[in-house]
CSV table of C-alpha atoms and ligand atoms in Angstrom, one decimal:
chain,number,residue,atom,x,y,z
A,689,UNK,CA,-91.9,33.4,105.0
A,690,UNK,CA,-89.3,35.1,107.1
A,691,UNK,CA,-87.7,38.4,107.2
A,692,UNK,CA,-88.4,41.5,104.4
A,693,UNK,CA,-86.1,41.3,101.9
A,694,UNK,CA,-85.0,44.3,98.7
A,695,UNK,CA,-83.3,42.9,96.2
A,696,UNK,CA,-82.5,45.0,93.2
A,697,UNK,CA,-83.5,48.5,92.4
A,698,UNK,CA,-87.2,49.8,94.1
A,699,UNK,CA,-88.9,53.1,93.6
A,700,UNK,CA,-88.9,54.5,97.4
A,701,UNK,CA,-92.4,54.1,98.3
A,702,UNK,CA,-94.7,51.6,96.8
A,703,UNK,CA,-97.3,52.6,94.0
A,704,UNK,CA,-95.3,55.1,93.2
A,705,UNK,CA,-94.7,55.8,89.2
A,706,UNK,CA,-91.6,54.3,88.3
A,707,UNK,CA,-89.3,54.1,85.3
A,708,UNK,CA,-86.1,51.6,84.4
A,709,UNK,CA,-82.9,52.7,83.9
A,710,UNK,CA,-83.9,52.9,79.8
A,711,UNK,CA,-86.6,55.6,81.1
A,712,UNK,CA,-89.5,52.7,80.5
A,713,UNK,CA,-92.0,52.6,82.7
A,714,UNK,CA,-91.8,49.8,85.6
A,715,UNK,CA,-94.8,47.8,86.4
A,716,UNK,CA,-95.2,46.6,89.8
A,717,UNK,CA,-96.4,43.2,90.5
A,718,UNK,CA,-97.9,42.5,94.1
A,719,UNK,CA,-98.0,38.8,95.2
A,720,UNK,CA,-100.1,38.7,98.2
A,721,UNK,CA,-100.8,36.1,100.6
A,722,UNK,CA,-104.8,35.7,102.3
A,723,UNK,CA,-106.0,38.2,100.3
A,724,UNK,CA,-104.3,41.3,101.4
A,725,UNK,CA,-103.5,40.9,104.8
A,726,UNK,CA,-100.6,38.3,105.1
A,727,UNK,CA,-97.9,38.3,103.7
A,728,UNK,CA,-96.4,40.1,100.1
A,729,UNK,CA,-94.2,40.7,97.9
A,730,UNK,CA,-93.7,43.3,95.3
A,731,UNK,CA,-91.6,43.0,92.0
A,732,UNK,CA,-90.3,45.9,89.5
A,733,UNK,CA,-91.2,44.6,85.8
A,734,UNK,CA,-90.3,46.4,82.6
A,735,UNK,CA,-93.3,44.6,81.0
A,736,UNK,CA,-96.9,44.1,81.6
A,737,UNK,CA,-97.3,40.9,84.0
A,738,UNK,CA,-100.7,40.5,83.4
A,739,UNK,CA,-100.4,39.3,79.6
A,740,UNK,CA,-100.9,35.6,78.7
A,741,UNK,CA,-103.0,33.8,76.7
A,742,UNK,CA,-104.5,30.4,77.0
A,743,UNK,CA,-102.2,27.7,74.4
A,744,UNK,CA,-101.1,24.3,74.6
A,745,UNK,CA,-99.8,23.0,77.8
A,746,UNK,CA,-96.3,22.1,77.7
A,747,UNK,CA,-95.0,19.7,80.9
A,748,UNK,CA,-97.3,18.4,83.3
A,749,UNK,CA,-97.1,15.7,86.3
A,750,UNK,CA,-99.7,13.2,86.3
A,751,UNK,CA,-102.9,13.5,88.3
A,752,UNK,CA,-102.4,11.2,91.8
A,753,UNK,CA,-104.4,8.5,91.3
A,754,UNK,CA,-105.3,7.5,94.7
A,755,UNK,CA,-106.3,4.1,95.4
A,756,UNK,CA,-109.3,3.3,97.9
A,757,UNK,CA,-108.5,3.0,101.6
A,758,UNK,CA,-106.4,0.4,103.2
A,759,UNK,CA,-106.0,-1.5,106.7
A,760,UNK,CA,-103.7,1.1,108.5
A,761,UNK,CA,-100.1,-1.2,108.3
A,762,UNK,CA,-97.1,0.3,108.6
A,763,UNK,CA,-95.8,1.1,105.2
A,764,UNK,CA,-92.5,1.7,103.1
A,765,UNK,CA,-92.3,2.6,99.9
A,766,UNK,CA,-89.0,3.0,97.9
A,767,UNK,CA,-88.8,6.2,96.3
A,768,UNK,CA,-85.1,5.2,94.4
A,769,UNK,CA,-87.3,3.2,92.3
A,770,UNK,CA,-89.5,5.6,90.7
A,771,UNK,CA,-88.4,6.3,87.3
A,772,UNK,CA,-86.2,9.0,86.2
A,773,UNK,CA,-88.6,11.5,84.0
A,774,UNK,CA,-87.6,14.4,82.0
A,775,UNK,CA,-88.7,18.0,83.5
A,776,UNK,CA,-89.4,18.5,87.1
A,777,UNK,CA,-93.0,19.3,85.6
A,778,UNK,CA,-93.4,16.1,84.5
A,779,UNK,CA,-91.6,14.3,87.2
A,780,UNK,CA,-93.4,15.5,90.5
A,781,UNK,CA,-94.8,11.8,91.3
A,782,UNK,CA,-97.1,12.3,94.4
A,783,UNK,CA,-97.3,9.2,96.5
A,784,UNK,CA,-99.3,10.2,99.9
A,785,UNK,CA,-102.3,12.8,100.0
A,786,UNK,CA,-104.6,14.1,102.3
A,787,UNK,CA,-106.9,17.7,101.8
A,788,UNK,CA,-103.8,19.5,103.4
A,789,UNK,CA,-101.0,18.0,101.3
A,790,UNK,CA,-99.2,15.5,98.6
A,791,UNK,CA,-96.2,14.7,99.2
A,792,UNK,CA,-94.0,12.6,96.2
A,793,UNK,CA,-90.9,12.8,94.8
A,794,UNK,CA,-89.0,13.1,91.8
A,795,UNK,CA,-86.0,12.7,89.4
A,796,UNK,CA,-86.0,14.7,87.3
A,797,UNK,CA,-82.9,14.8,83.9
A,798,UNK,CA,-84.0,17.9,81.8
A,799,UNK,CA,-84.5,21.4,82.6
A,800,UNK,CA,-87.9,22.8,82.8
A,801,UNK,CA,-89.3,23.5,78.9
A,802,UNK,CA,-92.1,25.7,80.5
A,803,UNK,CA,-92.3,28.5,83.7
A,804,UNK,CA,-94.7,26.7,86.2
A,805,UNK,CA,-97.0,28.3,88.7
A,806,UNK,CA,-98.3,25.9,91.2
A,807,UNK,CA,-101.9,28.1,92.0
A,808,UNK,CA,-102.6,25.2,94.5
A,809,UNK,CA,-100.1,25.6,97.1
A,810,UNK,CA,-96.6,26.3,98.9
A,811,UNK,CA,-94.2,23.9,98.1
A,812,UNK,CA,-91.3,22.3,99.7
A,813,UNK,CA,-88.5,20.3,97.9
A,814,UNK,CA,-86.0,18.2,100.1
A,815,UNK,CA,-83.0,17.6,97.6
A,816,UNK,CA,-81.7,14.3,98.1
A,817,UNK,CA,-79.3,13.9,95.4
A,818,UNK,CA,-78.0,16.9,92.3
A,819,UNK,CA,-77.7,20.1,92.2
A,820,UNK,CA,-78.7,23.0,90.1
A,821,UNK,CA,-81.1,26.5,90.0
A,822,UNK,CA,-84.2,27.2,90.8
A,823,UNK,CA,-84.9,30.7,88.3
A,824,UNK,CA,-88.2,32.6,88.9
A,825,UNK,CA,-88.7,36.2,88.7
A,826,UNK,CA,-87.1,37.0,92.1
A,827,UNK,CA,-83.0,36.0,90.7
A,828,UNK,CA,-81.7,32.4,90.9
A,829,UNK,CA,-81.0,30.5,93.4
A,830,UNK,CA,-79.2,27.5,93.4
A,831,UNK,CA,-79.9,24.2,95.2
A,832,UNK,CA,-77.6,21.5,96.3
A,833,UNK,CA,-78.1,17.9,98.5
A,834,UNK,CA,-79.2,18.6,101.3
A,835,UNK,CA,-80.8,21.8,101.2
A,836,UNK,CA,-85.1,22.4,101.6
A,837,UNK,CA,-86.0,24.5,98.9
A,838,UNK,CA,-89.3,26.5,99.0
A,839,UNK,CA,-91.3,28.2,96.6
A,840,UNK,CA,-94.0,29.9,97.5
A,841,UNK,CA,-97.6,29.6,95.7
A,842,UNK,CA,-97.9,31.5,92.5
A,843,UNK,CA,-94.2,31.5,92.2
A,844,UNK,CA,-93.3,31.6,88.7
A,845,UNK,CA,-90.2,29.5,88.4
A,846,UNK,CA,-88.6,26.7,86.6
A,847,UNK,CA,-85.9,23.8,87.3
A,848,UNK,CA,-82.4,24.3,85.9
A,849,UNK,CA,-81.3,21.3,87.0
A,850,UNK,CA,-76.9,21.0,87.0
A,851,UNK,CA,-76.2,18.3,83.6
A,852,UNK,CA,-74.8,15.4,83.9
A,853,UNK,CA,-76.2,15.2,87.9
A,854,UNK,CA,-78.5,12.3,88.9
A,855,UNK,CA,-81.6,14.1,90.4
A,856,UNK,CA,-84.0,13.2,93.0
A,857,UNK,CA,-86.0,15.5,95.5
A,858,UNK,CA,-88.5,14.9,98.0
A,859,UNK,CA,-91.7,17.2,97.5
A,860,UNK,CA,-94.4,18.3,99.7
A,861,UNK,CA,-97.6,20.9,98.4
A,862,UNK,CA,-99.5,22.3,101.3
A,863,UNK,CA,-103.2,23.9,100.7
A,864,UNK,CA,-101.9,26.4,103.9
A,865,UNK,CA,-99.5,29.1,104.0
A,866,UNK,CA,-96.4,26.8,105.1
A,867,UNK,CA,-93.7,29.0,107.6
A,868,UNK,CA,-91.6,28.5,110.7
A,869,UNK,CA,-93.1,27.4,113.5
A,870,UNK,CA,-94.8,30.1,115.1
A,871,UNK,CA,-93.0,29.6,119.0
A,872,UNK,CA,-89.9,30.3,116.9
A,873,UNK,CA,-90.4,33.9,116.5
A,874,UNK,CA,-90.5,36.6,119.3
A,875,UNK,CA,-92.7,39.9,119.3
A,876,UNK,CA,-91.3,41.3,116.5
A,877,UNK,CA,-91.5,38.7,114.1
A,878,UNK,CA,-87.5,37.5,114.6
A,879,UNK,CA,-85.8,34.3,115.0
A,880,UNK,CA,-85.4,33.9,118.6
A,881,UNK,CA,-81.9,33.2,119.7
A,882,UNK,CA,-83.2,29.6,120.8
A,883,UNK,CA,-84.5,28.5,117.8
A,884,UNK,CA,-83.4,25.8,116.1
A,885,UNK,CA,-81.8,27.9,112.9
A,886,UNK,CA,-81.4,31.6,112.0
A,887,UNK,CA,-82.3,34.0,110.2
A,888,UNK,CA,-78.5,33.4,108.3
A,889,UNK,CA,-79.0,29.9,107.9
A,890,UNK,CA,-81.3,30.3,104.9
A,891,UNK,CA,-80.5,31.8,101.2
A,892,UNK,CA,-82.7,33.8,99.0
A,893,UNK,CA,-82.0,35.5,95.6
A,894,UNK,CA,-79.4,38.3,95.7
A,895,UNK,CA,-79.7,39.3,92.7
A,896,UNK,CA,-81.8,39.9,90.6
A,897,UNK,CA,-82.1,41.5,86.9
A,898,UNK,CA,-84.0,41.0,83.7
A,899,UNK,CA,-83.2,37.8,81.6
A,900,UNK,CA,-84.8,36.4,78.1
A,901,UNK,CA,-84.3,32.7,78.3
A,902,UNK,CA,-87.0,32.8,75.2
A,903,UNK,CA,-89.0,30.4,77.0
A,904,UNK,CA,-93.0,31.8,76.2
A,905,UNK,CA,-94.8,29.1,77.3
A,906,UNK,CA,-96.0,28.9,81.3
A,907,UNK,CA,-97.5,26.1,83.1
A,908,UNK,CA,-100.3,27.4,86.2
A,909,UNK,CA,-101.3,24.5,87.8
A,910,UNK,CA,-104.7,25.6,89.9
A,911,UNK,CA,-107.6,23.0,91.5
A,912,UNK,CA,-105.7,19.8,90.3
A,913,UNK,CA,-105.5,20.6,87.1
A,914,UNK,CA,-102.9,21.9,84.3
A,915,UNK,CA,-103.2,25.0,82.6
A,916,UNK,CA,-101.0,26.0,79.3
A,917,UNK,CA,-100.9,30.0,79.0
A,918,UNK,CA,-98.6,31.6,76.3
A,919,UNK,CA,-96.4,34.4,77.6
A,920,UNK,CA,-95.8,38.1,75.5
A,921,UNK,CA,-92.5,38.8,76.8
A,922,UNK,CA,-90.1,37.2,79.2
A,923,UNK,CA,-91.2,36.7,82.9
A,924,UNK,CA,-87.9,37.2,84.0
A,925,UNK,CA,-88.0,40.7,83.6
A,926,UNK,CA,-87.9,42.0,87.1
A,927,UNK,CA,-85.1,44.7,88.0
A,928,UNK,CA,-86.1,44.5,92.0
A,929,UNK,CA,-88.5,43.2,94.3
A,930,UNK,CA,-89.1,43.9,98.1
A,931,UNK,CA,-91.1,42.0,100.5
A,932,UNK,CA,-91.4,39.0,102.6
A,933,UNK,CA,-92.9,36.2,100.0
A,934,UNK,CA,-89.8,34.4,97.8
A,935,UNK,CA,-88.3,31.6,97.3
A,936,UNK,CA,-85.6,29.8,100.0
A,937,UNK,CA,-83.4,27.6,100.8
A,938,UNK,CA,-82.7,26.1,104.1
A,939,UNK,CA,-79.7,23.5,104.2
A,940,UNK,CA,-80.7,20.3,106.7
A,941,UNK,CA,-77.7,20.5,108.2
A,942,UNK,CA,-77.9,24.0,109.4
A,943,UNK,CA,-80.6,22.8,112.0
A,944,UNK,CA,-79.4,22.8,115.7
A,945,UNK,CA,-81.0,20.2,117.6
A,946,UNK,CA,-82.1,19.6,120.6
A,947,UNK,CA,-80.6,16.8,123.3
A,948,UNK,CA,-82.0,16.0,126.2
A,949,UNK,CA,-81.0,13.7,129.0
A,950,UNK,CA,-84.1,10.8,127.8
A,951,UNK,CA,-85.3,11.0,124.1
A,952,UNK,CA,-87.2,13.6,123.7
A,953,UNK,CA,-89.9,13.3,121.0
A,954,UNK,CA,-89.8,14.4,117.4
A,955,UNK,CA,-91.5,18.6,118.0
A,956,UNK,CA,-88.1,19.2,118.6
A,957,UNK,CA,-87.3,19.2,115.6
A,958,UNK,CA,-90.2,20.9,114.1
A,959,UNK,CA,-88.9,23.0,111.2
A,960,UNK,CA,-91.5,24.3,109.1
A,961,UNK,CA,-95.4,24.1,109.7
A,962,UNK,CA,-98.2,24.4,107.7
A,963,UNK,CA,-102.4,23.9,108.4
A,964,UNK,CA,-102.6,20.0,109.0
A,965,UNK,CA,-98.5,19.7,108.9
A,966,UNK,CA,-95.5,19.5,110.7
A,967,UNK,CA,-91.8,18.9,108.8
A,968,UNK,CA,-89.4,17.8,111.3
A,969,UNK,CA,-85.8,17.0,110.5
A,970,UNK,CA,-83.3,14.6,111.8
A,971,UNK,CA,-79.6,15.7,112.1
A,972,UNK,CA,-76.7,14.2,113.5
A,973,UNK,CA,-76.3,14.5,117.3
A,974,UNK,CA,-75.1,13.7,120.3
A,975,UNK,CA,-78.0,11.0,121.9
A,976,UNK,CA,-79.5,11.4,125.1
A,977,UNK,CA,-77.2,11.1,127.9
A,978,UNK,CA,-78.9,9.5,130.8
A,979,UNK,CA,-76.5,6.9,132.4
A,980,UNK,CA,-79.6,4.7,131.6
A,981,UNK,CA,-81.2,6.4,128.7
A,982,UNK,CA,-82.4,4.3,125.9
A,983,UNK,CA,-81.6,6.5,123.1
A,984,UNK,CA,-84.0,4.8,120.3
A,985,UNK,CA,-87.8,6.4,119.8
A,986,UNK,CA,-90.1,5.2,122.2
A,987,UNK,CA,-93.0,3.1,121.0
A,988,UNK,CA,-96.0,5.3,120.6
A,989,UNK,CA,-99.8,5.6,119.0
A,990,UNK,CA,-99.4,9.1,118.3
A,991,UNK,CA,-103.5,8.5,117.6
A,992,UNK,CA,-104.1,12.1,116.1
A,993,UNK,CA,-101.5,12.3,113.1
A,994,UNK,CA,-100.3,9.9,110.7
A,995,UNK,CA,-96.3,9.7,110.3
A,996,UNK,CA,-94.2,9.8,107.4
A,997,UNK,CA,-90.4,9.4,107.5
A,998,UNK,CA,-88.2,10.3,104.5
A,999,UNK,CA,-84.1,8.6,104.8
A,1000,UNK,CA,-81.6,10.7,103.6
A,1001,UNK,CA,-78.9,8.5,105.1
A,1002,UNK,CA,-78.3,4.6,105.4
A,1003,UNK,CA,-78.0,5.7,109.5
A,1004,UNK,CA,-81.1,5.5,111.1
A,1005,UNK,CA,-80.4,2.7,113.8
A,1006,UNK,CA,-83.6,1.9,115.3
A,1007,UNK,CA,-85.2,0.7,111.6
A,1008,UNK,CA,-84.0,-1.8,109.1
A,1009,UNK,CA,-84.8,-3.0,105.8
A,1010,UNK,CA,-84.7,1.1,105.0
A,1011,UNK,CA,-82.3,2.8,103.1
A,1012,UNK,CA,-81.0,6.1,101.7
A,1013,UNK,CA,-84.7,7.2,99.9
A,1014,UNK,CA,-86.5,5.2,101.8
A,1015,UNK,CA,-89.9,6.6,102.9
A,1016,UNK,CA,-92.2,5.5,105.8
A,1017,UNK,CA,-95.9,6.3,106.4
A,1018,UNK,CA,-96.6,5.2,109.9
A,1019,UNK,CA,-100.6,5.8,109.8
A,1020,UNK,CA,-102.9,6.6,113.4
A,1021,UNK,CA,-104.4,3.6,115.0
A,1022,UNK,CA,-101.5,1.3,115.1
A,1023,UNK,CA,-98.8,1.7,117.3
A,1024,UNK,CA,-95.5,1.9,116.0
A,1025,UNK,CA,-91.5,2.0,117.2
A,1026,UNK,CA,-88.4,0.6,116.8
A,1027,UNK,CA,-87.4,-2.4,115.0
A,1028,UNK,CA,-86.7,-5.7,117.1
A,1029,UNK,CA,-83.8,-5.4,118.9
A,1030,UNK,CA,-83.2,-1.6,118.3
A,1031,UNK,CA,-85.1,-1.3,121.5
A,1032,UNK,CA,-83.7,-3.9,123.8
A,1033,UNK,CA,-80.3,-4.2,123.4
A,1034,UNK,CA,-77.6,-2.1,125.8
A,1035,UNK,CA,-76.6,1.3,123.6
A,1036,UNK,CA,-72.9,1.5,123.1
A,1037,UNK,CA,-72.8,4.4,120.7
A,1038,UNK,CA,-72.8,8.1,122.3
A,1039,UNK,CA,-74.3,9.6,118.5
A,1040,UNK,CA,-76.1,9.3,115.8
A,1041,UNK,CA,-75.5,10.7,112.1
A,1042,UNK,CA,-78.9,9.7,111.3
A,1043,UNK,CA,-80.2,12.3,108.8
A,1044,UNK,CA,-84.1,12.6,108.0
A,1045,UNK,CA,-87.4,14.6,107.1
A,1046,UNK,CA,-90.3,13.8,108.7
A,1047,UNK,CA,-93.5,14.5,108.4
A,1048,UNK,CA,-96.5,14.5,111.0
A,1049,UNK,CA,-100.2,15.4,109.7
A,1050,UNK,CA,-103.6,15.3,111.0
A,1051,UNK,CA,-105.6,14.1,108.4
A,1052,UNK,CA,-105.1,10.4,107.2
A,1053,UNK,CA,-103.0,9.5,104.0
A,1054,UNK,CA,-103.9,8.1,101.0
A,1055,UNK,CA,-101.5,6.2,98.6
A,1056,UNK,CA,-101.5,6.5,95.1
A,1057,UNK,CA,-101.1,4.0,92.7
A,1058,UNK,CA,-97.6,5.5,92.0
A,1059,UNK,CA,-96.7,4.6,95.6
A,1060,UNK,CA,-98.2,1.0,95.4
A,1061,UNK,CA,-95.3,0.6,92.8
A,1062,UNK,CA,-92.6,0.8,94.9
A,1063,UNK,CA,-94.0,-0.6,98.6
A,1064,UNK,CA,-91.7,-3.0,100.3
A,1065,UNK,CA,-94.7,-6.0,100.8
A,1066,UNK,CA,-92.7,-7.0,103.6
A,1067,UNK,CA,-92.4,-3.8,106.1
A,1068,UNK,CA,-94.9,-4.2,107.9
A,1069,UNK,CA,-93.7,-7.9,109.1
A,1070,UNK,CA,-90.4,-6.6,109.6
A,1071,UNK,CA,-91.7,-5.3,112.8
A,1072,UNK,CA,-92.5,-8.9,114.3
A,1073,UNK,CA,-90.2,-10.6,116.8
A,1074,UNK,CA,-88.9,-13.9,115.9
B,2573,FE2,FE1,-93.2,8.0,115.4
């Protein structure tokens, strides 16, 4: 994703032989991206990781069920209103899909019963409410409101969400390699000093050692489908990794955005891409400061990508009927903009605390049924002048 990072204890040169502390010997385990030449990680494991065994599947998310194609209307679908469900296995509920991504959300109440591997893509979580750990092999790393968390493909991990915390997360899967946007990197592979965040802004294990949680059973989630494997030893038995593939976190509100003196449109806020995708996020900020600006989006048909807007807030002044979990999909061939009014009346306010994801992707959406549960009939409407 970013940076190489060494966490823990590493033998000096890969490949080498290696023993723990105990005098066992260390097995390496190389996660590699595109085959071998993107990028990788390796862990230091005091047990064989290549030993499960196919069992019974514990914890899966149902299968989006997608429902056939529909006249392009702007849409709104109420994520709040999805049920609470026990693990975050069980509870990723995707609502959207194209061949490049599902995006859902869920709420989940229980930690994880099972390690999951998701062997079908990157993933992205936007936490919207709760707190808690995300454990894999790499060392924990704890999440809060706010924050993007990513876990790589083929990431064993599982949810330890905080008790007694209402949780609810927005979730994207990507079939690509998801990163920063490329023209936020210079030569040598850094942050420039322009981007929009730095290499500081974002959190990754620091620790890291070997833990048995008892847990034996793993998830691997691979073409669609759900896999139950049952583990010899504990997963978490890594005493140091090294390499650039590992879970993050990124908080929202770490993102420096961009001001210009007429709106300027959402790529300026691009935070993470991915084949087919673009994640943009809305921050609070001064608005555009033109003596005659009008500081609202612009209507547009943006005619090649379909748009999807997530509400973290209760701020975002040129929609109503939307609220905090609120999520838009905007699809290509209808023009879309500002609710009435939000475009023509005089600004008095010099900011916005608006604070949103956002989503722009190439391919056309389809809902699932899941989605059709919670749409606001009336959105599209809510658009019409009176
Ligand atoms: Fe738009």
């Amino acid at each position: 994703m970013l940076d190489r990072r060494v966490v823990g204890e590493v033998p000096e040169k890969p490949h080498l032989r290696a023993k723990s502390a105990a005098g066992e010997p260390l097995y390496e385990e190389c996660l590699t991206r595109a085959g071998f030449e993107g990028a990788f990680s390796i862990l230091y494991r005091l047990h064989r990781p290549h030993e499960a065994e196919p069992s019974a599947l514990t914890g899966a998310f149902a299968a989006p069920e997608l429902v056939a194609a529909r006249q392009p209307l702007r849409r709104h679908y109420r994520c709040p209103a999805l049920p609470v469900l026990s693990t975050s296995a069980e509870a990723r509920t995707p609502l959207l899909v194209n061949r490049d991504l599902s995006l859902g959300f869920l709420r989940p109440s229980a930690p994880d019963r099972a390690y999951f591997v998701n062997a079908d893509g990157d993933e992205l979580f936007f936490v919207h409410e709760g707190e808690g750990l995300l454990r894999s092999a790499f060392g924990d790393l704890s999440y809060r409101a706010g924050d993007y968390l990513g876990v790589p493909k083929g990431v064993l991990h599982r949810f330890v969400p905080a008790p007694g915390t209402p949780q609810s997360l927005l979730w994207f899967e990507f079939s690509g390699v998801l990163g920063v946007p490329p023209h936020y990197r210079n030569p040598v592979g850094q942050l420039r000093m322009d981007a929009p965040y730095t290499h500081r802004d974002f959190r990754t294990p620091t620790e890291v050692a070997p833990l048995d949680e008892g847990i034996r059973a793993l998830t691997v989630k691979r073409r669609g489908a759900w896999h139950g494997y049952a583990l010899r030893h504990s997963p978490l038995d890594a005493v140091g990794w090294d390499g650039a593939v590992y879970p993050f976190v990124l908080p929202i509100r770490s993102f420096s955005p961009r001001v210009g003196q007429v709106h300027l449109p959402p790529p300026v806020h691009a935070t993470f891409a991915a084949p087919g995708a673009l994640v943009c996020s809305f921050v609070p900020r001064p608005l555009d400061f033109h003596p005659r600006a009008n500081p609202v989006p612009f209507p547009h048909s943006s005619v090649d990508v379909d748009e999807v807007l997530f509400y973290a807030n209760d701020a975002f002044s040129s929609r109503r009927g939307v609220g905090a979990g609120s999520l838009s999909h905007h699809p290509a061939g209808i023009p879309h903009g500002p609710h009435p009014g939000a475009y023509e009346t005089e600004p008095t306010e010099t900011w916005t605390r608006e604070l949103a994801v956002m989503l722009d992707c190439t391919l056309p959406l389809d809902a699932t049924r899941a989605a059709l549960g919670v749409e606001d009939p009336d959105y599209h409407a809510s658009f019409r002048a009176t």
